[in-house]
XYZ file of C-alpha atoms in Angstrom:
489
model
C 37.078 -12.361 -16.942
C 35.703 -11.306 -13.260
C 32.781 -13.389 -12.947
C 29.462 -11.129 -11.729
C 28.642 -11.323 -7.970
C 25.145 -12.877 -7.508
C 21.876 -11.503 -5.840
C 18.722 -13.158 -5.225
C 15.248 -11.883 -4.462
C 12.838 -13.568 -2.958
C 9.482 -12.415 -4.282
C 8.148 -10.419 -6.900
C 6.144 -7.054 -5.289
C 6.565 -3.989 -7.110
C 9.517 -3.381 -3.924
C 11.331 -6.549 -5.239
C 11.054 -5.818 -9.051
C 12.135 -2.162 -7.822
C 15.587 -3.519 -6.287
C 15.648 -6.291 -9.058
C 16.209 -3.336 -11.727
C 18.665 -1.513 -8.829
C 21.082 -4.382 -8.440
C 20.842 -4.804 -11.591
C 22.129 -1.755 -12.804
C 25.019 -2.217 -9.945
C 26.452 -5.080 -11.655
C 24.772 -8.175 -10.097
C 23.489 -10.644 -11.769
C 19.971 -10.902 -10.371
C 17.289 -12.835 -10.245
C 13.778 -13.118 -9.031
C 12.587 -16.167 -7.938
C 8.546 -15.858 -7.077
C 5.971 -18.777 -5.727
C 3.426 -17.819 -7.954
C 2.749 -18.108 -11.867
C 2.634 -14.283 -12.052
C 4.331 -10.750 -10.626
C 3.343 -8.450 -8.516
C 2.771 -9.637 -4.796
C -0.062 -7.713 -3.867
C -0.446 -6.009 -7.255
C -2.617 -8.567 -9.111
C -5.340 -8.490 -11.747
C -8.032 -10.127 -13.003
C -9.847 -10.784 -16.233
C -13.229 -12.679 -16.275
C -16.285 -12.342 -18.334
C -15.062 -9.017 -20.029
C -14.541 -7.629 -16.776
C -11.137 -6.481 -16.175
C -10.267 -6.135 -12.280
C -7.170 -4.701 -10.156
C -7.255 -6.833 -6.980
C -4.908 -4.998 -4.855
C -3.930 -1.199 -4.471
C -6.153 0.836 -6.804
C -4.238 4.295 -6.036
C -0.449 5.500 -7.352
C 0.885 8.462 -5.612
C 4.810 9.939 -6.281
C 5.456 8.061 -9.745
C 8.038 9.923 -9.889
C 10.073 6.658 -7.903
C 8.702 4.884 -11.130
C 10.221 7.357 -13.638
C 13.553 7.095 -11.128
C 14.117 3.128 -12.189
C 14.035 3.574 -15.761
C 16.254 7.082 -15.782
C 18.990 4.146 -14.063
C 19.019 3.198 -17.644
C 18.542 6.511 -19.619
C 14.664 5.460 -20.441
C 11.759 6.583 -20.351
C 8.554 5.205 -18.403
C 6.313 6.604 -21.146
C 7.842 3.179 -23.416
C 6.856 0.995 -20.516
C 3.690 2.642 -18.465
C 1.064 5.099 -19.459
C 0.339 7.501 -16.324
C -2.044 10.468 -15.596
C -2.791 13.008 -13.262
C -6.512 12.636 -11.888
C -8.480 15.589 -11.779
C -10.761 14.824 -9.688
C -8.919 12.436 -6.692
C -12.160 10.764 -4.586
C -15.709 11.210 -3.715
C -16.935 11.154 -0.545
C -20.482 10.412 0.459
C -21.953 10.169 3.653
C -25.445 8.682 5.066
C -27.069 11.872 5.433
C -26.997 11.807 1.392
C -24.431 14.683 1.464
C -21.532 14.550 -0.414
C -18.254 16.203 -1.646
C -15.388 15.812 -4.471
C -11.500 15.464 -3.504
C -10.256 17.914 -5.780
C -6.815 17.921 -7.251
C -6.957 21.634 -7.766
C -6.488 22.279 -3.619
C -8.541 25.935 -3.682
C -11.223 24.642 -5.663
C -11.411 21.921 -3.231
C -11.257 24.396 -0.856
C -13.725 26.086 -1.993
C -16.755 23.437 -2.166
C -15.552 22.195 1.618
C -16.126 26.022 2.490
C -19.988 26.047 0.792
C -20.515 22.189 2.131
C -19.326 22.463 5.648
C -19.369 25.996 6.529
C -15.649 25.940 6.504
C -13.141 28.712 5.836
C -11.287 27.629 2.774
C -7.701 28.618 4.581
C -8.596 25.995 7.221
C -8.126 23.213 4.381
C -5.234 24.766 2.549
C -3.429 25.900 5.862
C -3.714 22.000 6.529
C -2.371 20.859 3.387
C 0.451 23.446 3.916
C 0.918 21.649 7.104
C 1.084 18.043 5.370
C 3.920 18.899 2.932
C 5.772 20.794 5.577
C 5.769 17.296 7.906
C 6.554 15.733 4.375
C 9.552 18.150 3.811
C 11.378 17.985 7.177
C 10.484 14.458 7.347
C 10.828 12.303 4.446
C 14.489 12.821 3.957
C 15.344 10.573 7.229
C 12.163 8.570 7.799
C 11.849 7.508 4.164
C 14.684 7.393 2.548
C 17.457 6.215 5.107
C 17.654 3.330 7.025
C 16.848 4.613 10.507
C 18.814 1.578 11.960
C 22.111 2.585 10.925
C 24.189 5.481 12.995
C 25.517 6.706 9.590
C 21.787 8.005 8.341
C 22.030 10.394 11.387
C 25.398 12.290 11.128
C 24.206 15.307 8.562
C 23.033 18.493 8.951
C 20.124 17.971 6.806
C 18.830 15.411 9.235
C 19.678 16.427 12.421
C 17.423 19.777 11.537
C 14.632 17.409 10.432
C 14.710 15.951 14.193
C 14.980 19.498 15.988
C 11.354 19.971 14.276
C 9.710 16.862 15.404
C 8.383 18.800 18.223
C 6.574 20.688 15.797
C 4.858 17.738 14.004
C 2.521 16.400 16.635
C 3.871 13.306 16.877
C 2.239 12.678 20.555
C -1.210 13.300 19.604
C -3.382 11.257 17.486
C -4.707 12.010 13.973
C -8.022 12.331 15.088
C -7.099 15.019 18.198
C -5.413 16.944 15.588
C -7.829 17.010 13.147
C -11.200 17.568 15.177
C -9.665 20.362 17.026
C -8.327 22.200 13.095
C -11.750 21.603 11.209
C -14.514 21.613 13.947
C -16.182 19.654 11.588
C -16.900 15.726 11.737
C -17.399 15.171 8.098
C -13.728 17.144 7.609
C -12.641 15.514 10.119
C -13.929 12.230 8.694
C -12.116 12.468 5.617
C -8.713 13.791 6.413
C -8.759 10.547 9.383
C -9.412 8.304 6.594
C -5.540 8.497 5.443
C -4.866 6.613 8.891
C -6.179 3.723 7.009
C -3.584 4.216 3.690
C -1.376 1.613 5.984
C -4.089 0.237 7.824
C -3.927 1.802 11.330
C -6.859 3.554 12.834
C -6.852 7.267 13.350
C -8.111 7.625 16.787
C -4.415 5.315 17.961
C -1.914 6.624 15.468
C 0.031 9.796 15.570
C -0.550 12.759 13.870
C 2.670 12.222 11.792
C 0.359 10.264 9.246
C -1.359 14.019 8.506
C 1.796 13.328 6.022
C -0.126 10.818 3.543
C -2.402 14.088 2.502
C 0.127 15.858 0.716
C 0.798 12.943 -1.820
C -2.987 12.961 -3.041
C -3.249 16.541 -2.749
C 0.122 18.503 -3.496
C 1.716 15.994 -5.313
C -1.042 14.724 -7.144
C -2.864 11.013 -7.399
C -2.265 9.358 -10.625
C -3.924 6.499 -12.413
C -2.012 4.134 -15.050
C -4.060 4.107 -18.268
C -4.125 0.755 -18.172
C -4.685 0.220 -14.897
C -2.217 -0.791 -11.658
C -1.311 -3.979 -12.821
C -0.027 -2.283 -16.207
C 2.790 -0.912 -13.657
C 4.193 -4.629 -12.847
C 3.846 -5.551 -16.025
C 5.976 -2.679 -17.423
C 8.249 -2.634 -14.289
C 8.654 -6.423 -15.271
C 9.190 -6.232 -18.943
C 11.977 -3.408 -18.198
C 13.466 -5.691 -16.012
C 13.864 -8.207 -18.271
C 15.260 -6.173 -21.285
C 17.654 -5.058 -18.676
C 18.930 -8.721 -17.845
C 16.591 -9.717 -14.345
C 15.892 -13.262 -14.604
C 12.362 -14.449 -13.330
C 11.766 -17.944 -12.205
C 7.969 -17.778 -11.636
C 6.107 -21.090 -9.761
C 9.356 -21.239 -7.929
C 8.889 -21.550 -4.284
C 12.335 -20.552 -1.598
C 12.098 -22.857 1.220
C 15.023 -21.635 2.976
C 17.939 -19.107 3.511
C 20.975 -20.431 4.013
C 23.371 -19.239 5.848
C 26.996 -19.993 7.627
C 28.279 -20.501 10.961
C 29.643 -17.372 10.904
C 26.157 -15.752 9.841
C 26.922 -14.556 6.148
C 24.321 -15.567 3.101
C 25.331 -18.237 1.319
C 21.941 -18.734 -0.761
C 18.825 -20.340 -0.817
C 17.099 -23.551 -0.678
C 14.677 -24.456 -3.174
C 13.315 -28.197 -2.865
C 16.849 -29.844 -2.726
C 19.215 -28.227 -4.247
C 21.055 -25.029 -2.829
C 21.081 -22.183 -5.235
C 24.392 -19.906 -4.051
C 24.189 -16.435 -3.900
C 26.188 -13.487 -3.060
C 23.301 -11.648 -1.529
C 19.973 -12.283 -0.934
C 16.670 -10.075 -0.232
C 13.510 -10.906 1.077
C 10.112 -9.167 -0.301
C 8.242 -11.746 1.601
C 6.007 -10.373 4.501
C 8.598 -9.595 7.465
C 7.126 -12.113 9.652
C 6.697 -15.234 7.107
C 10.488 -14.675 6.237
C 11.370 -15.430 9.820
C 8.778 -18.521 9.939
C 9.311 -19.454 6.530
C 12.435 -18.825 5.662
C 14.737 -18.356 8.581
C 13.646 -21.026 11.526
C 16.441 -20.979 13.017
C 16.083 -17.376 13.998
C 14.803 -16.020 16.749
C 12.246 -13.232 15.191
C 12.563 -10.431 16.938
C 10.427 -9.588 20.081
C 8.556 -7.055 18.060
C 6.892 -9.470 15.550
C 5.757 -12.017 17.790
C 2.486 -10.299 18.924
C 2.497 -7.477 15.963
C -0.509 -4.868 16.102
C -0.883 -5.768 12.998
C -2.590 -3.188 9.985
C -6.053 -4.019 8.734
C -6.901 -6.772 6.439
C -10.119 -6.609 3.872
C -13.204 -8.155 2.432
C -13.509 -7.381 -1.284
C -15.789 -8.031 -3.816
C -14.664 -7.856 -6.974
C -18.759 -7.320 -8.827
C -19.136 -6.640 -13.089
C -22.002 -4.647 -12.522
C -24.120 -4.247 -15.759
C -25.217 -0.673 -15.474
C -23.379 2.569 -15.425
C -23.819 5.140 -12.877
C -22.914 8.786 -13.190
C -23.268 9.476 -9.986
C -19.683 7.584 -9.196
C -16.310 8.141 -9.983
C -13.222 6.509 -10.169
C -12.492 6.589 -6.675
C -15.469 6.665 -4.284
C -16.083 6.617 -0.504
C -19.064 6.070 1.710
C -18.537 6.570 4.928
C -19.675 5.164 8.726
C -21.910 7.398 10.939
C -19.559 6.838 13.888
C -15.901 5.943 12.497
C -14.473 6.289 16.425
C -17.070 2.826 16.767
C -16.124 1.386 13.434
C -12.489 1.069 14.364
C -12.974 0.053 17.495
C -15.551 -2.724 16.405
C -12.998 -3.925 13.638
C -9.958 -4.035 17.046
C -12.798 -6.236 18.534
C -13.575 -8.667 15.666
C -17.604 -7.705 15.874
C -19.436 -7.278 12.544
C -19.753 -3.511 11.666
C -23.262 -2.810 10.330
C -22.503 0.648 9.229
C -19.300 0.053 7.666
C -16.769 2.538 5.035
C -17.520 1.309 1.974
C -14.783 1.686 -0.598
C -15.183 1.538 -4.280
C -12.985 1.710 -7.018
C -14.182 1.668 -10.762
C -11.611 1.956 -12.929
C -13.631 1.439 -15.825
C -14.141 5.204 -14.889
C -10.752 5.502 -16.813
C -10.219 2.715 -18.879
C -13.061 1.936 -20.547
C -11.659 -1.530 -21.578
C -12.239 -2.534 -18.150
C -15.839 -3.629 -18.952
C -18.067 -4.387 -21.577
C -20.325 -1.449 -22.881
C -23.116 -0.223 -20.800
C -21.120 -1.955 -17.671
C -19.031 -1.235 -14.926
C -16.272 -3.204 -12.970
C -16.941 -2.535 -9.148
C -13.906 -2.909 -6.668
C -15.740 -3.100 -3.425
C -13.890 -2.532 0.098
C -14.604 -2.907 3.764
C -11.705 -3.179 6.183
C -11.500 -6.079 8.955
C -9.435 -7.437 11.373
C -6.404 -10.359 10.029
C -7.602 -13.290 12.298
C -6.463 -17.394 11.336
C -9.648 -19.268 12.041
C -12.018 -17.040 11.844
C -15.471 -18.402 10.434
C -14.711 -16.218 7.093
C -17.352 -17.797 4.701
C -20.094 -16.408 7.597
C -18.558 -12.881 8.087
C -18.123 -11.991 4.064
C -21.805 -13.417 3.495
C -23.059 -10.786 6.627
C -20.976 -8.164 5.175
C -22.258 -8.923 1.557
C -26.062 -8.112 2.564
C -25.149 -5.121 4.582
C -22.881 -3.553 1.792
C -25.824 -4.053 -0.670
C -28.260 -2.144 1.886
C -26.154 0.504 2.499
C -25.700 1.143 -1.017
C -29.001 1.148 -1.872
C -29.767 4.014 1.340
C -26.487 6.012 0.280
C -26.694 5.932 -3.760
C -30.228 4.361 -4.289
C -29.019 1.952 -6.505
C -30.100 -1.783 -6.223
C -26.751 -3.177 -7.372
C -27.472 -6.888 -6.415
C -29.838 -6.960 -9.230
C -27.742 -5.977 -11.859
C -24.282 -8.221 -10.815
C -23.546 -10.577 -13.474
C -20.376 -11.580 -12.368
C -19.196 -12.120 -9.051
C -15.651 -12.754 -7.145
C -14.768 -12.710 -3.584
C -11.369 -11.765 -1.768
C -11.499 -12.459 2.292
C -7.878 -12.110 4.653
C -7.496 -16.091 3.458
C -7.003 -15.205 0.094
C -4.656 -12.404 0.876
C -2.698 -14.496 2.668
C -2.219 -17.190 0.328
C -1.712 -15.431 -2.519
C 0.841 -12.593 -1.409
C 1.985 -14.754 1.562
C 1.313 -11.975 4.201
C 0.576 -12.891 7.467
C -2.959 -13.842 8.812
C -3.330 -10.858 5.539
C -2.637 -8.308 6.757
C -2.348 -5.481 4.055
C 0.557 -3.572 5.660
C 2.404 -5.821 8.166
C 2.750 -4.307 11.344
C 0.271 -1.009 11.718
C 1.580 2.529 12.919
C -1.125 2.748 15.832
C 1.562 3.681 18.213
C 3.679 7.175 18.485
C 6.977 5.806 17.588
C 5.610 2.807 15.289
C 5.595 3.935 11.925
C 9.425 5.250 12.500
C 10.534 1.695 14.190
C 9.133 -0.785 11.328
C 11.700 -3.824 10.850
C 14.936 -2.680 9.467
C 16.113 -3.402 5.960
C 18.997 -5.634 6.779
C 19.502 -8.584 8.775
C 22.253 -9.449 11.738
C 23.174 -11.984 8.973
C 25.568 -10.462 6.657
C 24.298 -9.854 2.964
C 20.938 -10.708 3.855
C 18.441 -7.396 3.165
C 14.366 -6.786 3.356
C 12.539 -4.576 1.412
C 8.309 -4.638 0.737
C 5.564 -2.891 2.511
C 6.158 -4.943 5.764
C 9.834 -3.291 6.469
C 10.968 0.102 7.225
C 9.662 2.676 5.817
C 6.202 0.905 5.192
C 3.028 0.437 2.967
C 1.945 1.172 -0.139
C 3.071 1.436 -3.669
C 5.766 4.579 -2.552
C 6.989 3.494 0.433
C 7.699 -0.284 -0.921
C 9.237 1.218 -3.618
C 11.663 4.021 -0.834
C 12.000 0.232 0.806
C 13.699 -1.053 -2.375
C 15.838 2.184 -2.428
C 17.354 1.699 0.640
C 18.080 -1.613 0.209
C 19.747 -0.185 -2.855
C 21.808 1.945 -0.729
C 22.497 -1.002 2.012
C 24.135 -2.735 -0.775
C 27.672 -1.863 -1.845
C 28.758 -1.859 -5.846
């Protein structure tokens, strides 16, 4: 009997689950071997006081690359994960006491930005046009190859794609593109906002991120019944039907590798565990201080512009509000000085405020008559930073600002109280200094030159929201598809 070739992940994000399952199916005999008690990486939950909490991405976009890992074995998602189509996608206030719905249904949305803002409605569709036409000339090489190897290059599908980059306004920034379409600032506002979806700032980045609008709006934003966590924990349970073994409060040390630079496995504690092939879904630059020392990291990750990090408060707020959705928004007076005030490490006192209730959707998420708040600022990954002084700051302006926006005194009716700061991120999903996204995309070429998926050491692959193609539940999960792709039967 041929025994089954071996491959090892290292780390359990929804990217390393996602090329658990791949392998998998391939014929390896994987497994997944993960530092904490739990899956998920970033993807974690909490449950405390009735309160039910998501505690990392609160948004799913393009499930179908969900519905693609369980058609590898002729099953169906709806066993595993329950998923819907929002309606109504985010609502945006701003300190003026204006305020406007994100709209799934693109001419209705259309529509209220035209009686809001003064706006003609083809302005906003004509732009979303323009976001799935970057999306459709682009995605096929920037997403789902590896743009590393010479071989993702020699078709005719791809060499059209990059005849029309100098249609796609790579060279300017998001927020030259966008003033000079809408005319508007509180348009304008909104549509920079997606810079932020991998954590780079719209006034830096290139207009090529005017892509991230067409997921929300043309393709549609989604919301797991049971809320984002439910995903791991289906992705995780399919795995395991499906023969992916799971070592959980296993820590890798090391890779090891020969003289003549080919994977040979990895070192936990000891003992050597031998492998055939092994892939990383550790943060990009902790595998190379972590796990590779003997590597020189390449020139690119030792001063990284890195994405944003985050303060978040995780509140059980015992009240309901109508006046908030889901998904809700209030935004800066001057986001041009927000960013650059987060690039500078100084306190914002007019910061975006994000926050998420998904007790919007799942009522289970809180006890009756109660809501679970997901509360959001972005900040700036820095080691040594005096933290506990900063979220306590931040914590008294986010309560005044909520109170002027909404006019709702929300610090006297929290009865439960939890508090995520860049440490946290970092220690619990081992990125670096916590940064949400690895390395940001506010350069021209950056979010197309991201670490490649393999390694000059032979069998040794990346995948995760650090590596090419980048952030976020859809791109980690392209990431594990390449990977997939890297990887020969």
């Amino acid at each position: 009997m041929i025994k089954k070739k071996k491959a090892i992940i290292i780390g359990s994000g929804i990217s390393g689950i996602a090329t658990a399952i791949r392998l998998n199916k391939k014929g390896y005999e994987t497994h997944i071997y993960e530092a904490n008690s739990y899956p998920g990486g970033k993807i974690r939950e909490m449950n405390k006081n009735g309160y039910r909490f998501d505690m990392g991405p609160s948004l799913l976009t393009k499930p179908i690359l969900l519905n693609e890992l369980f058609e590898l074995e002729n099953e169906n998602i709806k066993d595993y994960i329950k998923i819907k189509k929002l309606d109504e996608i985010c609502k945006y206030f701003f300190n003026d006491k204006t305020y406007i719905v994100a709209r799934s249904n693109i001419k209705n949305f259309a529509s209220e930005c035209s009686k809001k803002f003064n706006i003609k409605e083809k302005k906003i569709i004509n732009f979303l046009n323009k976001s799935k036409y970057i999306y459709n000339n682009t995605s096929f090489i920037f997403l789902e190859k590896s743009l590393h190897k010479v071989s993702s290059f020699l078709s005719f599908k791809v060499l059209k794609s990059l005849l029309l980059i100098p249609t796609l306004n790579i060279f300017k920034t998001m927020n030259t593109v966008n003033q000079k379409i809408f005319n508007n600032s509180k348009l304008t506002q909104i549509f920079n906002r997606y810079a932020t979806y991998n954590g780079s700032n719209p006034y830096k980045a290139s207009a090529i991120l005017n892509v991230i609008p067409h997921y929300e709006f043309n393709i549609g934003a989604y919301f797991p019944s049971n809320g984002i966590y439910s995903i791991i924990l289906g992705l995780s349970k399919f795995a395991k039907n499906k023969g992916v073994k799971f070592h959980f409060n296993t820590r890798v040390d090391e890779i090891i590798y020969s003289d003549y630079n080919k994977i040979i496995g990895v070192k936990i504690g000891q003992n050597i565990i031998d492998s055939d092939i092994v892939v990383s879904n550790m943060d990009i630059i902790n595998s190379y201080e972590k796990l590779l020392p003997k590597i020189n990291m390449p020139k690119s990750l030792i001063c990284p512009d890195l994405s944003t990090s985050a303060i978040i408060f995780y509140w059980g707020v015992k009240k309901t509000n109508k006046n908030l959705k889901l998904h809700n928004i209030l935004f800066s007076s001057n986001y041009k000085e927000e960013f650059e005030n987060i690039d500078k490490n100084i306190i914002n006192n007019d910061p975006t405020i994000y926050i998420n209730i998904s007790s919007k959707e799942n009522f289970s998420d809180a006890p009756i008559g109660c809501e679970n708040w997901f509360v959001m600022i972005n900040v700036k990954p820095i080691k040594n930073n005096n933290w506990d002084k900063i979220v306590k700051d931040y914590r008294e302006i986010i309560f005044k600002k909520i109170m002027k926006v909404l006019n709702i005194d929300v610090k006297n009716f929290l009865e439960y109280e939890e508090i995520s700061d860049p440490r946290d991120i970092e220690s619990t999903s081992s990125s670096f200094m916590g940064s949400l996204y690895g390395p940001s995309s506010n350069k021209f070429f950056s979010a197309f030159l991201r670490h490649p998926n393999f390694s000059s050491i032979k069998n040794l692959y990346f995948c995760g929201g650090s590596v090419h193609p980048g952030g976020g539940i859809p791109l980690s999960l392209y990431s594990a598809k390449i990977v997939d792709n890297l990887i020969k039967t």
